Structure formats: structure tokens, C-alpha cells
Amino acid sequence: MPILVVLDEAYIEFSGNESRMQWVKKHDNLIVLRTFSKRAGLAGLRVGYGSFPLSIIEYLWRAKQPYNVSVAAEVAACAALQNPKYLELVKDTLIQERDRLFKLLKEVPFLNPYPSYSNFILCEVTSGMDAKKLKDDLSKMGVMVRHYNKKELKGYIRVTAGKPEQTDALMECLRRLS
């Protein structure tokens, strides 16, 4: 019995790498999952899809809920799909802003950002500063970042790339906390 392999390509568009979806045709134990929401700038709407071998589809349909995508998400995704130039522009803009954000975060004395091939940057919080406190302080200033409670990432925050003005607001708040 073959082992089922699930490949998560949620951030593939931001990586510059080719999708492996075509591999599903050759491997009857491979599932490739994707998110449409991040690429189209629709993150809160939760639209995803996947490529599955025919032998697995039958079982997935049995477990599928009747309404997996909200009406708003479906309308937004359909509108985005009708405009491929828009999709490419959103992706390119996010990559450009992610790269700018990374360079700016490298200048913050208490952050150690890691290079990213997604739409966010993981940063180690250093210099004795507490990551949860940093998240809370930024939140009080109107800037949201993600903090992890799990042991492996406890001293880290995650910053999502957004619009240039959002990056500028984050950087202004980080300067105030320096």
C-alpha cells in the first residue's frame, strides 16, 4: 500500500518555482494543495483548491461539506480569475513589497528577519525583547503581527507583506519601540 503524500503549494506563486500539480497525473499517491486567496490578495476569504488522483476523489467527495466556500469568496475568486493581469499585478506587487519589507526589517536592531518565499516574513525577536510583548505593543499602536505560543517559535513574530503604506506604518511603530 503506497504512502499518501500531500504537497502544500500555498505560497508557490511567491517562490518563483514551478508547481508540481502535473505530477499528480503520474503519481497515484500524490495530492497537491493550493490556495487562491493569498495570490489574489483575498486572504480573509479562504479560497483553496487541489489536484487529486482519481482513486482518491471518490473518498474526498464522501467527506466534503456541502458549502465549503462562502458566496463572497466565490464571487471575489471568480472576478479575480476573469482578470489574469490583475492576478499577476497582485502577485508582483506583493513580492516587491515583501522584498522591501525584508530590507527594512533587517535595519531593526531587535529583529532578525529570515528570507522568505511566501507573502510574509518570519522574524526572530532578539536583544532581550519579548516577542509577545512586541506583538502586544504593536497591537496597541494599531499594527497587527502574528506571535506564536508554541515552544519552537516562541521568540518569533510573523509579518505579512501588504501595501506600502502598511509597511511604512509598521516601520514607524518599530522605530518608536527602539
PDB file of C-alpha atoms in Angstrom:
ATOM      1  CA  MET A   1       0.000   0.000   0.000  1.00  0.00           C
ATOM      2  CA  PRO A   2       1.589   3.324  -1.054  1.00  0.00           C
ATOM      3  CA  ILE A   3       2.012   6.166   1.384  1.00  0.00           C
ATOM      4  CA  LEU A   4      -0.123   9.221   0.650  1.00  0.00           C
ATOM      5  CA  VAL A   5       1.983  12.326   0.005  1.00  0.00           C
ATOM      6  CA  VAL A   6       0.420  15.787   0.359  1.00  0.00           C
ATOM      7  CA  LEU A   7       2.333  18.706  -1.115  1.00  0.00           C
ATOM      8  CA  ASP A   8       1.266  22.145   0.113  1.00  0.00           C
ATOM      9  CA  GLU A   9       1.871  24.792  -2.529  1.00  0.00           C
ATOM     10  CA  ALA A  10       0.091  27.629  -0.724  1.00  0.00           C
ATOM     11  CA  TYR A  11       2.886  30.089  -1.473  1.00  0.00           C
ATOM     12  CA  ILE A  12       4.205  28.686  -4.768  1.00  0.00           C
ATOM     13  CA  GLU A  13       3.466  31.856  -6.754  1.00  0.00           C
ATOM     14  CA  PHE A  14       5.690  33.878  -4.432  1.00  0.00           C
ATOM     15  CA  SER A  15       8.628  31.480  -4.698  1.00  0.00           C
ATOM     16  CA  GLY A  16       9.459  31.649  -8.387  1.00  0.00           C
ATOM     17  CA  ASN A  17       9.305  27.833  -8.514  1.00  0.00           C
ATOM     18  CA  GLU A  18       7.167  25.695 -10.797  1.00  0.00           C
ATOM     19  CA  SER A  19       4.076  23.975  -9.452  1.00  0.00           C
ATOM     20  CA  ARG A  20       4.179  20.209  -9.125  1.00  0.00           C
ATOM     21  CA  MET A  21       0.463  19.805  -9.883  1.00  0.00           C
ATOM     22  CA  GLN A  22       1.245  17.946 -13.113  1.00  0.00           C
ATOM     23  CA  TRP A  23       2.962  15.244 -11.049  1.00  0.00           C
ATOM     24  CA  VAL A  24      -0.447  14.099  -9.769  1.00  0.00           C
ATOM     25  CA  LYS A  25      -1.118  12.551 -13.196  1.00  0.00           C
ATOM     26  CA  LYS A  26       1.963  10.353 -12.775  1.00  0.00           C
ATOM     27  CA  HIS A  27       1.713   9.509  -9.051  1.00  0.00           C
ATOM     28  CA  ASP A  28      -1.449   7.914  -7.681  1.00  0.00           C
ATOM     29  CA  ASN A  29      -0.427   8.688  -4.102  1.00  0.00           C
ATOM     30  CA  LEU A  30       0.175  12.451  -4.536  1.00  0.00           C
ATOM     31  CA  ILE A  31      -2.144  15.317  -3.608  1.00  0.00           C
ATOM     32  CA  VAL A  32      -1.140  18.921  -4.341  1.00  0.00           C
ATOM     33  CA  LEU A  33      -2.963  21.654  -2.427  1.00  0.00           C
ATOM     34  CA  ARG A  34      -3.025  25.337  -3.330  1.00  0.00           C
ATOM     35  CA  THR A  35      -4.577  28.497  -2.015  1.00  0.00           C
ATOM     36  CA  PHE A  36      -6.028  31.048  -4.346  1.00  0.00           C
ATOM     37  CA  SER A  37      -6.660  33.601  -1.624  1.00  0.00           C
ATOM     38  CA  LYS A  38      -3.069  34.648  -0.980  1.00  0.00           C
ATOM     39  CA  ARG A  39      -2.132  35.042  -4.634  1.00  0.00           C
ATOM     40  CA  ALA A  40      -5.244  37.092  -5.411  1.00  0.00           C
ATOM     41  CA  GLY A  41      -4.969  39.262  -2.298  1.00  0.00           C
ATOM     42  CA  LEU A  42      -8.122  37.648  -0.867  1.00  0.00           C
ATOM     43  CA  ALA A  43      -6.552  36.117   2.244  1.00  0.00           C
ATOM     44  CA  GLY A  44      -9.565  36.553   4.530  1.00  0.00           C
ATOM     45  CA  LEU A  45     -11.894  34.860   2.064  1.00  0.00           C
ATOM     46  CA  ARG A  46     -10.337  31.390   2.198  1.00  0.00           C
ATOM     47  CA  VAL A  47     -10.440  30.007  -1.340  1.00  0.00           C
ATOM     48  CA  GLY A  48      -8.364  26.925  -1.981  1.00  0.00           C
ATOM     49  CA  TYR A  49      -8.139  24.050  -4.421  1.00  0.00           C
ATOM     50  CA  GLY A  50      -6.165  20.924  -5.089  1.00  0.00           C
ATOM     51  CA  SER A  51      -5.182  18.276  -7.556  1.00  0.00           C
ATOM     52  CA  PHE A  52      -6.027  14.716  -6.577  1.00  0.00           C
ATOM     53  CA  PRO A  53      -5.656  11.276  -8.146  1.00  0.00           C
ATOM     54  CA  LEU A  54      -8.985   9.895  -9.369  1.00  0.00           C
ATOM     55  CA  SER A  55      -8.689   6.977  -6.937  1.00  0.00           C
ATOM     56  CA  ILE A  56      -8.816   9.431  -4.001  1.00  0.00           C
ATOM     57  CA  ILE A  57     -11.525  11.771  -5.314  1.00  0.00           C
ATOM     58  CA  GLU A  58     -14.291   9.249  -4.554  1.00  0.00           C
ATOM     59  CA  TYR A  59     -13.352   9.272  -0.852  1.00  0.00           C
ATOM     60  CA  LEU A  60     -12.979  13.034  -0.698  1.00  0.00           C
ATOM     61  CA  TRP A  61     -16.494  13.586  -2.043  1.00  0.00           C
ATOM     62  CA  ARG A  62     -17.856  11.426   0.785  1.00  0.00           C
ATOM     63  CA  ALA A  63     -16.244  13.682   3.410  1.00  0.00           C
ATOM     64  CA  LYS A  64     -16.866  17.013   1.657  1.00  0.00           C
ATOM     65  CA  GLN A  65     -19.104  19.529   3.388  1.00  0.00           C
ATOM     66  CA  PRO A  66     -21.945  20.897   1.220  1.00  0.00           C
ATOM     67  CA  TYR A  67     -20.777  24.538   1.334  1.00  0.00           C
ATOM     68  CA  ASN A  68     -17.009  24.891   1.511  1.00  0.00           C
ATOM     69  CA  VAL A  69     -16.595  28.395   0.086  1.00  0.00           C
ATOM     70  CA  SER A  70     -18.662  31.418   1.089  1.00  0.00           C
ATOM     71  CA  VAL A  71     -20.642  33.300  -1.543  1.00  0.00           C
ATOM     72  CA  ALA A  72     -18.439  36.386  -1.080  1.00  0.00           C
ATOM     73  CA  ALA A  73     -15.277  34.301  -1.560  1.00  0.00           C
ATOM     74  CA  GLU A  74     -16.690  32.625  -4.654  1.00  0.00           C
ATOM     75  CA  VAL A  75     -17.694  35.937  -6.244  1.00  0.00           C
ATOM     76  CA  ALA A  76     -14.305  37.515  -5.470  1.00  0.00           C
ATOM     77  CA  ALA A  77     -12.373  34.499  -6.765  1.00  0.00           C
ATOM     78  CA  CYS A  78     -14.415  34.354  -9.987  1.00  0.00           C
ATOM     79  CA  ALA A  79     -13.873  38.081 -10.562  1.00  0.00           C
ATOM     80  CA  ALA A  80     -10.120  37.703  -9.996  1.00  0.00           C
ATOM     81  CA  LEU A  81      -9.939  34.717 -12.363  1.00  0.00           C
ATOM     82  CA  GLN A  82     -11.551  36.797 -15.092  1.00  0.00           C
ATOM     83  CA  ASN A  83      -8.672  39.259 -14.879  1.00  0.00           C
ATOM     84  CA  PRO A  84      -5.305  37.451 -15.191  1.00  0.00           C
ATOM     85  CA  LYS A  85      -3.455  40.768 -15.488  1.00  0.00           C
ATOM     86  CA  TYR A  86      -4.842  41.749 -12.080  1.00  0.00           C
ATOM     87  CA  LEU A  87      -3.690  38.438 -10.587  1.00  0.00           C
ATOM     88  CA  GLU A  88      -0.192  38.912 -11.948  1.00  0.00           C
ATOM     89  CA  LEU A  89      -0.091  42.510 -10.704  1.00  0.00           C
ATOM     90  CA  VAL A  90      -1.175  41.487  -7.183  1.00  0.00           C
ATOM     91  CA  LYS A  91       1.474  38.764  -7.054  1.00  0.00           C
ATOM     92  CA  ASP A  92       4.246  41.007  -8.393  1.00  0.00           C
ATOM     93  CA  THR A  93       3.263  43.846  -6.067  1.00  0.00           C
ATOM     94  CA  LEU A  94       3.285  41.551  -3.020  1.00  0.00           C
ATOM     95  CA  ILE A  95       6.695  40.143  -3.947  1.00  0.00           C
ATOM     96  CA  GLN A  96       8.086  43.648  -4.410  1.00  0.00           C
ATOM     97  CA  GLU A  97       6.668  44.797  -1.081  1.00  0.00           C
ATOM     98  CA  ARG A  98       7.857  41.638   0.693  1.00  0.00           C
ATOM     99  CA  ASP A  99      11.399  42.316  -0.540  1.00  0.00           C
ATOM    100  CA  ARG A 100      11.220  45.966   0.577  1.00  0.00           C
ATOM    101  CA  LEU A 101       9.822  44.901   3.957  1.00  0.00           C
ATOM    102  CA  PHE A 102      12.644  42.386   4.428  1.00  0.00           C
ATOM    103  CA  LYS A 103      15.291  45.054   3.797  1.00  0.00           C
ATOM    104  CA  LEU A 104      13.619  47.435   6.243  1.00  0.00           C
ATOM    105  CA  LEU A 105      13.220  44.774   8.942  1.00  0.00           C
ATOM    106  CA  LYS A 106      16.942  43.958   8.689  1.00  0.00           C
ATOM    107  CA  GLU A 107      17.603  47.510   9.923  1.00  0.00           C
ATOM    108  CA  VAL A 108      15.590  46.988  13.154  1.00  0.00           C
ATOM    109  CA  PRO A 109      18.137  46.253  15.896  1.00  0.00           C
ATOM    110  CA  PHE A 110      15.926  43.791  17.802  1.00  0.00           C
ATOM    111  CA  LEU A 111      14.708  41.759  14.801  1.00  0.00           C
ATOM    112  CA  ASN A 112      16.415  39.071  12.767  1.00  0.00           C
ATOM    113  CA  PRO A 113      14.243  38.521   9.661  1.00  0.00           C
ATOM    114  CA  TYR A 114      14.585  35.365   7.592  1.00  0.00           C
ATOM    115  CA  PRO A 115      14.440  35.418   3.782  1.00  0.00           C
ATOM    116  CA  SER A 116      11.011  34.410   2.559  1.00  0.00           C
ATOM    117  CA  TYR A 117       9.397  32.841  -0.467  1.00  0.00           C
ATOM    118  CA  SER A 118       5.866  33.499   0.755  1.00  0.00           C
ATOM    119  CA  ASN A 119       3.815  36.612   1.446  1.00  0.00           C
ATOM    120  CA  PHE A 120       5.165  37.008   4.986  1.00  0.00           C
ATOM    121  CA  ILE A 121       8.483  37.288   6.808  1.00  0.00           C
ATOM    122  CA  LEU A 122       9.391  35.360   9.939  1.00  0.00           C
ATOM    123  CA  CYS A 123      11.465  37.428  12.379  1.00  0.00           C
ATOM    124  CA  GLU A 124      13.377  36.308  15.421  1.00  0.00           C
ATOM    125  CA  VAL A 125      12.959  38.834  18.222  1.00  0.00           C
ATOM    126  CA  THR A 126      16.405  39.430  19.746  1.00  0.00           C
ATOM    127  CA  SER A 127      18.256  41.713  22.169  1.00  0.00           C
ATOM    128  CA  GLY A 128      16.301  40.528  25.185  1.00  0.00           C
ATOM    129  CA  MET A 129      12.994  41.828  23.822  1.00  0.00           C
ATOM    130  CA  ASP A 130       9.969  39.596  24.377  1.00  0.00           C
ATOM    131  CA  ALA A 131       8.141  38.596  21.167  1.00  0.00           C
ATOM    132  CA  LYS A 132       4.680  38.510  22.790  1.00  0.00           C
ATOM    133  CA  LYS A 133       5.210  41.933  24.357  1.00  0.00           C
ATOM    134  CA  LEU A 134       6.371  43.294  20.997  1.00  0.00           C
ATOM    135  CA  LYS A 135       3.222  41.930  19.359  1.00  0.00           C
ATOM    136  CA  ASP A 136       1.067  43.460  22.113  1.00  0.00           C
ATOM    137  CA  ASP A 137       2.838  46.827  21.914  1.00  0.00           C
ATOM    138  CA  LEU A 138       2.403  46.933  18.139  1.00  0.00           C
ATOM    139  CA  SER A 139      -1.245  45.957  18.514  1.00  0.00           C
ATOM    140  CA  LYS A 140      -1.829  48.914  20.854  1.00  0.00           C
ATOM    141  CA  MET A 141      -0.453  51.136  18.080  1.00  0.00           C
ATOM    142  CA  GLY A 142      -2.833  49.626  15.520  1.00  0.00           C
ATOM    143  CA  VAL A 143      -0.384  47.259  13.827  1.00  0.00           C
ATOM    144  CA  MET A 144      -1.062  43.543  13.813  1.00  0.00           C
ATOM    145  CA  VAL A 145       1.677  40.922  13.599  1.00  0.00           C
ATOM    146  CA  ARG A 146       1.471  37.258  14.465  1.00  0.00           C
ATOM    147  CA  HIS A 147       3.143  35.796  17.538  1.00  0.00           C
ATOM    148  CA  TYR A 148       3.486  32.087  18.201  1.00  0.00           C
ATOM    149  CA  ASN A 149       2.986  30.428  21.589  1.00  0.00           C
ATOM    150  CA  LYS A 150       4.499  27.122  20.517  1.00  0.00           C
ATOM    151  CA  LYS A 151       7.896  26.391  22.007  1.00  0.00           C
ATOM    152  CA  GLU A 152       9.695  26.203  18.642  1.00  0.00           C
ATOM    153  CA  LEU A 153       8.610  29.688  17.549  1.00  0.00           C
ATOM    154  CA  LYS A 154       8.012  31.402  20.879  1.00  0.00           C
ATOM    155  CA  GLY A 155      10.617  34.124  20.286  1.00  0.00           C
ATOM    156  CA  TYR A 156       9.385  34.956  16.781  1.00  0.00           C
ATOM    157  CA  ILE A 157       6.837  37.135  15.061  1.00  0.00           C
ATOM    158  CA  ARG A 158       5.437  36.860  11.565  1.00  0.00           C
ATOM    159  CA  VAL A 159       4.896  39.994   9.493  1.00  0.00           C
ATOM    160  CA  THR A 160       2.686  39.793   6.408  1.00  0.00           C
ATOM    161  CA  ALA A 161       3.576  41.838   3.352  1.00  0.00           C
ATOM    162  CA  GLY A 162       0.789  44.228   2.451  1.00  0.00           C
ATOM    163  CA  LYS A 163       0.506  47.654   0.933  1.00  0.00           C
ATOM    164  CA  PRO A 164       3.465  50.077   1.073  1.00  0.00           C
ATOM    165  CA  GLU A 165       1.601  52.348   3.497  1.00  0.00           C
ATOM    166  CA  GLN A 166       1.104  49.374   5.838  1.00  0.00           C
ATOM    167  CA  THR A 167       4.828  48.640   5.743  1.00  0.00           C
ATOM    168  CA  ASP A 168       5.534  52.311   6.461  1.00  0.00           C
ATOM    169  CA  ALA A 169       3.154  52.271   9.449  1.00  0.00           C
ATOM    170  CA  LEU A 170       4.811  49.141  10.839  1.00  0.00           C
ATOM    171  CA  MET A 171       8.268  50.616  10.465  1.00  0.00           C
ATOM    172  CA  GLU A 172       7.227  53.854  12.194  1.00  0.00           C
ATOM    173  CA  CYS A 173       5.883  51.849  15.141  1.00  0.00           C
ATOM    174  CA  LEU A 174       9.038  49.718  15.322  1.00  0.00           C
ATOM    175  CA  ARG A 175      11.179  52.894  15.358  1.00  0.00           C
ATOM    176  CA  ARG A 176       9.134  54.183  18.313  1.00  0.00           C
ATOM    177  CA  LEU A 177       9.820  50.943  20.177  1.00  0.00           C
ATOM    178  CA  SER A 178      13.602  51.047  19.554  1.00  0.00           C
TER     179      SER A 178
END
